[in-house]
Every structure is written in structure tokens, then in C-alpha cells.
Amino acid sequence: MYRLIDKVAAMGISVVMSNHDLNRTLKHADKALLLDKGVCVSFGPVEAVLDPESLSNVYKTQVKRVELEDRSLLVFD
């Protein structure tokens, strides 16, 4: 499914989707919208929106961003 989304996006077509796998969002999305109980907390470039401090506040748990090989991963404590 993600390969298909990448192909469609490469054609210049915007793809809007809901995703609860934050690491997939970090890997595939250009922009993200972070909601807390239906209220917008942040919107913009995925790297800025999925920052550990904002995610820790929304999910009420410690979130860290780690680098593994050539990509960033979000890790929840």
C-alpha cells in the first residue's frame, strides 16, 4: 500500500490518510497533523510535528527519537 501511495504522490497527486503508526508517518509523509482528543496540536512538516516533546505531551509517555542506520525512529518508553 505504501509503495502505491508513493507512486501516486510522485505523480503530483496529494494523498491524505489517517495513520496511527507514527514511524510509518515519519518515513512516508511530507506533512502531518497531530491531534489530541480531536483538537489540533500541530500541523506542518512531519519532522517538526512529530517531535518527541509534543508526542510525549499528547500520549502521556516519554517519546524519544533515535537514529538507526540511515533513518529516524520514534521510541516510546
Short mmCIF file of C-alpha atoms in Angstrom, two decimals:
data_model
loop_
_atom_site.label_atom_id
_atom_site.label_comp_id
_atom_site.label_asym_id
_atom_site.label_seq_id
_atom_site.Cartn_x
_atom_site.Cartn_y
_atom_site.Cartn_z
CA MET A 1 0.00 0.00 0.00
CA TYR A 2 2.79 2.44 0.85
CA ARG A 3 4.52 1.83 -2.49
CA LEU A 4 1.26 2.69 -4.25
CA ILE A 5 0.89 5.85 -2.15
CA ASP A 6 4.49 6.82 -3.01
CA LYS A 7 3.77 6.31 -6.73
CA VAL A 8 0.59 8.40 -6.61
CA ALA A 9 2.36 11.17 -4.69
CA ALA A 10 5.26 11.11 -7.19
CA MET A 11 2.68 11.89 -9.90
CA GLY A 12 1.93 15.15 -8.08
CA ILE A 13 -1.33 13.97 -6.54
CA SER A 14 -1.88 14.77 -2.86
CA VAL A 15 -2.64 11.80 -0.65
CA VAL A 16 -4.47 12.38 2.62
CA MET A 17 -4.64 9.49 5.06
CA SER A 18 -5.06 8.69 8.71
CA ASN A 19 -2.28 6.65 10.27
CA HIS A 20 -1.66 5.61 13.86
CA ASP A 21 1.80 4.15 13.12
CA LEU A 22 3.93 7.20 13.82
CA ASN A 23 7.11 5.63 12.44
CA ARG A 24 5.40 4.97 9.10
CA THR A 25 4.20 8.56 9.12
CA LEU A 26 7.73 9.75 9.87
CA LYS A 27 9.07 7.66 6.98
CA HIS A 28 6.44 8.39 4.30
CA ALA A 29 4.68 11.69 4.99
CA ASP A 30 5.73 15.18 3.99
CA LYS A 31 3.29 16.87 6.37
CA ALA A 32 1.45 15.71 9.46
CA LEU A 33 -1.43 16.78 11.68
CA LEU A 34 -1.18 15.88 15.36
CA LEU A 35 -4.47 15.72 17.25
CA ASP A 36 -5.13 15.44 20.97
CA LYS A 37 -8.72 14.38 21.70
CA GLY A 38 -9.76 15.79 18.32
CA VAL A 39 -8.03 19.15 18.82
CA CYS A 40 -5.16 20.18 16.54
CA VAL A 41 -1.90 20.36 18.47
CA SER A 42 0.40 20.84 15.50
CA PHE A 43 0.37 20.86 11.70
CA GLY A 44 3.24 21.16 9.26
CA PRO A 45 6.38 19.35 8.14
CA VAL A 46 6.42 15.84 9.59
CA GLU A 47 9.81 16.26 11.28
CA ALA A 48 8.52 19.31 13.17
CA VAL A 49 5.10 17.89 14.08
CA LEU A 50 6.35 14.51 15.28
CA ASP A 51 8.85 15.95 17.71
CA PRO A 52 9.37 13.96 20.93
CA GLU A 53 8.19 16.72 23.27
CA SER A 54 4.82 17.18 21.52
CA LEU A 55 4.28 13.44 21.23
CA SER A 56 5.18 12.92 24.90
CA ASN A 57 2.57 15.51 25.89
CA VAL A 58 -0.17 14.04 23.70
CA TYR A 59 0.50 10.37 24.50
CA LYS A 60 1.35 10.98 28.19
CA THR A 61 4.51 8.89 27.96
CA GLN A 62 8.16 9.51 27.20
CA VAL A 63 8.97 9.56 23.49
CA LYS A 64 12.49 9.61 22.07
CA ARG A 65 13.75 9.97 18.52
CA VAL A 66 16.70 7.71 17.74
CA GLU A 67 18.78 7.31 14.61
CA LEU A 68 19.15 3.75 13.36
CA GLU A 69 21.29 3.21 10.29
CA ASP A 70 20.03 5.91 7.92
CA ARG A 71 16.62 6.76 9.38
CA SER A 72 14.90 8.25 12.41
CA LEU A 73 12.66 6.15 14.63
CA LEU A 74 10.30 7.16 17.42
CA VAL A 75 10.60 5.02 20.54
CA PHE A 76 8.03 5.04 23.34
CA ASP A 77 9.06 4.25 26.92
#
